Tab-separated table of C-alpha atoms and ligand atoms in Angstrom:
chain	number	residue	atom	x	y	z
Y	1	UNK	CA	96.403	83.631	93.467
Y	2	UNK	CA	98.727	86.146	91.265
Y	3	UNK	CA	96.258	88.909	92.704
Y	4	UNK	CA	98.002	88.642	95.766
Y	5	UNK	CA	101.674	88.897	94.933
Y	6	UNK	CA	103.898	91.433	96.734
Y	7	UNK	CA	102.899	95.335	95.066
Y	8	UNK	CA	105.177	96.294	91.988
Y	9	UNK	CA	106.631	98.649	94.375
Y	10	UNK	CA	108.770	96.216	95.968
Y	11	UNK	CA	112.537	95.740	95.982
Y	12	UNK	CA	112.950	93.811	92.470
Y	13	UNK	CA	114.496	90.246	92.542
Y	14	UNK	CA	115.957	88.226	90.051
Y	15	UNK	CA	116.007	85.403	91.961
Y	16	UNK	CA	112.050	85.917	92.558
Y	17	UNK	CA	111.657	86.388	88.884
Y	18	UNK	CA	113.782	83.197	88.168
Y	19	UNK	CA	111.555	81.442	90.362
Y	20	UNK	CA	108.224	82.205	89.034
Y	21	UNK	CA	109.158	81.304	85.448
Y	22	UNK	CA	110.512	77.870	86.682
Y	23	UNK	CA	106.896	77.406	88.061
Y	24	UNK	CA	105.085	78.106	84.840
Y	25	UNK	CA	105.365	75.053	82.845
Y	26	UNK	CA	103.301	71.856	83.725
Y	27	UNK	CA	104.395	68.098	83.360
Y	28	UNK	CA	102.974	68.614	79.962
Y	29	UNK	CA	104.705	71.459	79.040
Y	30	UNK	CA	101.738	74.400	79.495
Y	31	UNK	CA	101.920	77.229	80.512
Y	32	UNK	CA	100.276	78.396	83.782
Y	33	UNK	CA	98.833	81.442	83.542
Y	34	UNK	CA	99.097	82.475	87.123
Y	35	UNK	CA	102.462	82.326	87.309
Y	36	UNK	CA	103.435	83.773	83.545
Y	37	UNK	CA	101.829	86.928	85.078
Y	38	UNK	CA	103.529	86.652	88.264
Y	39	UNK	CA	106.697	86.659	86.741
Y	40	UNK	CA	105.382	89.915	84.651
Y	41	UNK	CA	104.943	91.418	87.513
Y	42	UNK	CA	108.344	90.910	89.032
Y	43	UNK	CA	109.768	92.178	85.905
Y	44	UNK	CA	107.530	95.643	85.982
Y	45	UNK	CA	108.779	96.392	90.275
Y	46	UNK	CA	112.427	96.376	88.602
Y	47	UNK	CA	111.127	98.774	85.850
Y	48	UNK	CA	109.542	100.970	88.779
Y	49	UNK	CA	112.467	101.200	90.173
Y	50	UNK	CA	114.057	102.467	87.008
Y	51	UNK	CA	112.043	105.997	87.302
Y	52	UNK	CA	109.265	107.530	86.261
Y	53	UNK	CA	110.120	107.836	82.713
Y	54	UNK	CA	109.275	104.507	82.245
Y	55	UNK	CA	105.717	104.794	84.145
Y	56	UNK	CA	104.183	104.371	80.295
Y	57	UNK	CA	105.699	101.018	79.574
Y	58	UNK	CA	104.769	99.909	83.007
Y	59	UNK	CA	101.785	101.022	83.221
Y	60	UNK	CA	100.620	99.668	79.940
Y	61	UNK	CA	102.156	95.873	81.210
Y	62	UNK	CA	100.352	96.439	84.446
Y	63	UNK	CA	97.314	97.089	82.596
Y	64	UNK	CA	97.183	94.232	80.662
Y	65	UNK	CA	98.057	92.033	83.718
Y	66	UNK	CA	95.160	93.168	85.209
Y	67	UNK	CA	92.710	92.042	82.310
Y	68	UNK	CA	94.687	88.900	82.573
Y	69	UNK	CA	94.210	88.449	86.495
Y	70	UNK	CA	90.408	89.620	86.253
Y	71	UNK	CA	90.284	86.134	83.998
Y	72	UNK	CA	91.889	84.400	86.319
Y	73	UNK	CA	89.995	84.946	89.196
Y	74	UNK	CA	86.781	85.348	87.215
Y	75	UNK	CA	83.511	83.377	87.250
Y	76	UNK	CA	85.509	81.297	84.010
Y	77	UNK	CA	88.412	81.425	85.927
Y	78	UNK	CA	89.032	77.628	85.386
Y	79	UNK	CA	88.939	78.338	81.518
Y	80	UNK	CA	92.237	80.488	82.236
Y	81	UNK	CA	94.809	78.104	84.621
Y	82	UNK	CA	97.049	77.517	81.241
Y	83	UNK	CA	97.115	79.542	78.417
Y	84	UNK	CA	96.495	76.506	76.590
Y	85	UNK	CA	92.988	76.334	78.094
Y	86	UNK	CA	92.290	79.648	77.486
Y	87	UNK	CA	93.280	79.927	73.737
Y	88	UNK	CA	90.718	76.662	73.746
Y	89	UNK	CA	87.854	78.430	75.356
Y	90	UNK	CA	88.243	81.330	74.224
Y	91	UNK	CA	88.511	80.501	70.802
Y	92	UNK	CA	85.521	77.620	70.863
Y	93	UNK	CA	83.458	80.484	72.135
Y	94	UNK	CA	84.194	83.028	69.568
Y	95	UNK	CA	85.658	85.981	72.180
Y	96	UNK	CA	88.771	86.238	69.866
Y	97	UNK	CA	88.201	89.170	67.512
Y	98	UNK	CA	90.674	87.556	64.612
Y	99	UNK	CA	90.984	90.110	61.863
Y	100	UNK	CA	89.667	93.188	63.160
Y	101	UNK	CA	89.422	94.965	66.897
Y	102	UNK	CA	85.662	94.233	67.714
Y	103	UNK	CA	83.991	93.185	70.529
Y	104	UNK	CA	86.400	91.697	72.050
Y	105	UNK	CA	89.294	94.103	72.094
Y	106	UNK	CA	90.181	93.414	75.291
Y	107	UNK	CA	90.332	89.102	75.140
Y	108	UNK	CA	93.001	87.162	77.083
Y	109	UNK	CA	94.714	85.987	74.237
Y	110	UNK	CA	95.236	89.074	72.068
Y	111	UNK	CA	96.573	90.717	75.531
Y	112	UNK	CA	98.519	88.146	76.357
Y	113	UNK	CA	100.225	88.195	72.954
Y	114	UNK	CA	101.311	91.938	73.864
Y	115	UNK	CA	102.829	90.018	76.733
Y	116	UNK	CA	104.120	87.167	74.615
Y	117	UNK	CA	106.043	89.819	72.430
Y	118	UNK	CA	107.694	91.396	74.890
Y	119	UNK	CA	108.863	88.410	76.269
Y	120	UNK	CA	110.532	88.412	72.740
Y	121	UNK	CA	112.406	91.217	73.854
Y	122	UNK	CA	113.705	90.248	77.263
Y	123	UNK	CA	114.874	87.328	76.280
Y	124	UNK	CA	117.048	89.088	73.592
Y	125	UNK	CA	117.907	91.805	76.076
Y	126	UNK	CA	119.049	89.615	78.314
Y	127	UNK	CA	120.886	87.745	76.494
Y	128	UNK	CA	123.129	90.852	75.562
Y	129	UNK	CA	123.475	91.442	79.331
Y	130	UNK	CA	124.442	88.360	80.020
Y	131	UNK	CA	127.314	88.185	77.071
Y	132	UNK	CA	128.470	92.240	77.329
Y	133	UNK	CA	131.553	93.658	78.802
Y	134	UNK	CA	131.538	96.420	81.178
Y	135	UNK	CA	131.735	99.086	78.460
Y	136	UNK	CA	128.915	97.886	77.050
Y	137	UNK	CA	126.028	100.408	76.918
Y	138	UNK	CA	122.831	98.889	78.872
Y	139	UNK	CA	120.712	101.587	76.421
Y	140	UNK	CA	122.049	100.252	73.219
Y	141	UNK	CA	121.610	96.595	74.149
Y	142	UNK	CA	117.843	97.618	74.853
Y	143	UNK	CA	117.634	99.210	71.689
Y	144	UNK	CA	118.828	96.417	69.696
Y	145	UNK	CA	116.967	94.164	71.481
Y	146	UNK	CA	113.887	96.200	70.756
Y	147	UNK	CA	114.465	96.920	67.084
Y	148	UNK	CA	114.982	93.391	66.672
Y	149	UNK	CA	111.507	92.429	68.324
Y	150	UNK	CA	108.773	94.732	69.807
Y	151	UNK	CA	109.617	97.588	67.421
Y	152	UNK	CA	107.827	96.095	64.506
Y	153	UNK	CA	105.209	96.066	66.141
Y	154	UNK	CA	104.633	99.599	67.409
Y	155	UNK	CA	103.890	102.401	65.634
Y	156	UNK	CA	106.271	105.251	65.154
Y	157	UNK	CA	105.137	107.743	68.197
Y	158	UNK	CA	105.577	104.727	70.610
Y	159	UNK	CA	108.758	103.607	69.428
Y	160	UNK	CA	110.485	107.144	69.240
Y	161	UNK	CA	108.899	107.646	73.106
Y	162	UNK	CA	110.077	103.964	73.768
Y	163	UNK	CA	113.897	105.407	72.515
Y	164	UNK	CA	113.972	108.176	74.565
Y	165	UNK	CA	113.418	106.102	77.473
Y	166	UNK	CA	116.164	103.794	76.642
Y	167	UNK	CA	118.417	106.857	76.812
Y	168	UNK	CA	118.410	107.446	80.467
Y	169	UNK	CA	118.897	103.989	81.387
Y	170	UNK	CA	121.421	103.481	83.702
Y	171	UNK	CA	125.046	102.297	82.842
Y	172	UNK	CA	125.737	98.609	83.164
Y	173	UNK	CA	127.125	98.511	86.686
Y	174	UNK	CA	124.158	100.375	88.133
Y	175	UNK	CA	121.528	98.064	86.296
Y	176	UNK	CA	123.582	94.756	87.963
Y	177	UNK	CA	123.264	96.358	91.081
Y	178	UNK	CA	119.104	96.874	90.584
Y	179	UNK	CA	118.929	93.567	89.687
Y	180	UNK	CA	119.679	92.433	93.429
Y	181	UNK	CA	121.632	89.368	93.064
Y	182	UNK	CA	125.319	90.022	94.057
Y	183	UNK	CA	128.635	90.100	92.406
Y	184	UNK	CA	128.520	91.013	88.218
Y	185	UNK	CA	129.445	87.428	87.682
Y	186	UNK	CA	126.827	85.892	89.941
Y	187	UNK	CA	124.503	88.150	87.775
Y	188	UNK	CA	125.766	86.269	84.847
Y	189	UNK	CA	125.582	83.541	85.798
Y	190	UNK	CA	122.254	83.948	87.282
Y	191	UNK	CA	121.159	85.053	83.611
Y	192	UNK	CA	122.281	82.306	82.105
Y	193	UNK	CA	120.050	79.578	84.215
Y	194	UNK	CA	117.224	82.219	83.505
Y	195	UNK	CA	117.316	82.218	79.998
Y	196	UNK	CA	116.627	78.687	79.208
Y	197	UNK	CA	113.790	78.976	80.932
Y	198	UNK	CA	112.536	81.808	79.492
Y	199	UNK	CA	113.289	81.053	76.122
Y	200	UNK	CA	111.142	77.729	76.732
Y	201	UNK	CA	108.178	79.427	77.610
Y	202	UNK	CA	108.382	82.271	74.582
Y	203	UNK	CA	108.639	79.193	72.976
Y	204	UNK	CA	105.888	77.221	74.002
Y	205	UNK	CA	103.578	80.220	73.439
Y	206	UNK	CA	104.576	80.769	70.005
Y	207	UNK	CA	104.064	77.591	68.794
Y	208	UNK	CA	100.628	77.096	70.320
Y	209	UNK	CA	99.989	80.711	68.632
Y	210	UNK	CA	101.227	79.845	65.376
Y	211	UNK	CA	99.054	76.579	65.326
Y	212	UNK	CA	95.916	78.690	66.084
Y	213	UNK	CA	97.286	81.341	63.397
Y	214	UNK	CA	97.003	84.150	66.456
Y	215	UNK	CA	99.915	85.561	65.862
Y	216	UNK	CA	98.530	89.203	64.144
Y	217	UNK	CA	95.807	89.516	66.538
Y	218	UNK	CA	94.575	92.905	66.321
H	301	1PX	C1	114.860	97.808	81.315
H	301	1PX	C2	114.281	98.727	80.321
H	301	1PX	C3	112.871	98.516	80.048
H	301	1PX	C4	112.524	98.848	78.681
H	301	1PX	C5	111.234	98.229	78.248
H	301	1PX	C6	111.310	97.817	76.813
H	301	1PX	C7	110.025	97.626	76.178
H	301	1PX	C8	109.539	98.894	75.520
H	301	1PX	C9	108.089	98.796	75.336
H	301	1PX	C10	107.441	100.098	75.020
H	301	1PX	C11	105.980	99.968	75.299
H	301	1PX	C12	105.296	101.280	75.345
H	301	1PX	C13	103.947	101.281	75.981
H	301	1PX	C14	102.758	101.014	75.110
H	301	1PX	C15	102.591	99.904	74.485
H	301	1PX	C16	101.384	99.481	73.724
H	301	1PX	O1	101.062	100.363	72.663
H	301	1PX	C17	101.689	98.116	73.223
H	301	1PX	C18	100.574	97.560	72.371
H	301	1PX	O2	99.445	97.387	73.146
H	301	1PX	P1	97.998	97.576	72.472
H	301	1PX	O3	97.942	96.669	71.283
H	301	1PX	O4	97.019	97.220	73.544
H	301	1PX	O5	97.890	99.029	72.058
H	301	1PX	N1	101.961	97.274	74.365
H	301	1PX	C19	102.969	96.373	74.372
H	301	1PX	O6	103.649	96.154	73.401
H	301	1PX	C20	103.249	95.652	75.679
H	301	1PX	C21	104.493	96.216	76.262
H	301	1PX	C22	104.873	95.601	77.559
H	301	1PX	C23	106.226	96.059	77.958
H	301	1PX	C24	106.680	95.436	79.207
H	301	1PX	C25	108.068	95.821	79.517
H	301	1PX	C26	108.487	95.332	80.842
H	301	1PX	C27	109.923	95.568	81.063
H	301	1PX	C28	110.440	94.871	82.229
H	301	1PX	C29	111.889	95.173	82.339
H	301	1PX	C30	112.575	94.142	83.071
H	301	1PX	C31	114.025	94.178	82.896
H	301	1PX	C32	114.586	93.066	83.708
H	301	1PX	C33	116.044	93.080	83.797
H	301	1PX	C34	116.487	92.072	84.738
């Protein structure tokens, strides 16, 4: 069950990381929830290692892969094994609040979408990583990855806290080296089998939020 993956405070792995999001899509191309938030939580023990300054950001992603896990292993826990099944229930039973924070301020698929958008900005992150030179700043790409997706969605406070961070990011070398997975180029190329598959499940998820019209959940 994804409440028993290794703690966040374990050496990060790409490979790891690579490996849960290959396990998230079914034969029928949904998305299994237990390993979408595995991989989340892969990503958040190479932000711990990062520093504290980013304990906010993590701590808010941990937070909302909690909520998600206490779904999963829930008494409606079978409602949540793809997010396609839990957009279904949740929505059939009306614990979506759709306009307006209500009730249910705190429902799988409004957190997930918090998720879902920052997926957004990995992806584009990424794939500036992948394609930079080694004078490339790691703290611009992040920035421009941001600005371009998870930006417009914060409000101003969290995006000028969300900059500072950026600036104390380390320099390109020392974030291949985090990453754990050898030479610079075998990073590359290691990014460039995990973006596809990445990509394919921000995809997935957008469409099947765009069909419910969930994409502005409050
Ligand atoms: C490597 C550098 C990491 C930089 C992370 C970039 C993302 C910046 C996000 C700033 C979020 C600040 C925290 C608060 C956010 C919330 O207000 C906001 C809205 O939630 P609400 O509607 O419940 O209020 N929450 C969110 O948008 C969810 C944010 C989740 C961020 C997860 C970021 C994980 C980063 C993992 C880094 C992995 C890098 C991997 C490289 C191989």
């Amino acid at each position: 069950m994804a409440g028993s993956e290794p703690s966040e405070n374990q050496k990060f792995c790409l490979q790891e990381v690579l490996d849960t999001f290959k396990l998230c899509l079914s034969d029928s191309k949904e998305v299994y929830l237990e390993h979408y938030v595995a991989g989340w939580r892969g990503l958040i023990k190479f932000l711990n290692c990062l520093g504290s300054v980013f304990g906010f950001i993590s701590k808010d992603a941990v937070n909302k892969i909690q909520i998600l896990v206490n779904y999963l292993n829930g008494e409606n826990g079978p409602h949540y094994v793809t997010m396609q099944s839990m957009v279904k229930y949740e929505l059939e039973n009306d614990l979506v609040d759709l306009t307006k924070r209500g009730s249910h301020s705190e429902s799988g698929c409004r957190t997930l979408l918090r998720l879902h958008r920052a997926l957004r900005w990995l992806e584009l992150f990424l794939e500036r990583l992948r394609t930079s030179t080694e004078d490339s700043k790691t703290s611009n790409m992040c920035c421009e990855a941001y600005n371009e997706s998870l930006a417009q969605h914060h409000p101003w406070v969290i995006r000028k806290a969300a900059g500072m961070a950026f600036c104390v990011l380390p320099g390109r070398a020392a974030f291949f080296e985090v990453m754990n997975v050898g030479t610079p180029e075998q990073v590359v190329a290691m990014l460039g089998e995990a973006l596809p598959l990445i990509s394919e499940v921000y995809q997935i998820t957008e469409e099947l939020y765009k069909e419910h019209n969930m994409l502005d959940l409050p």
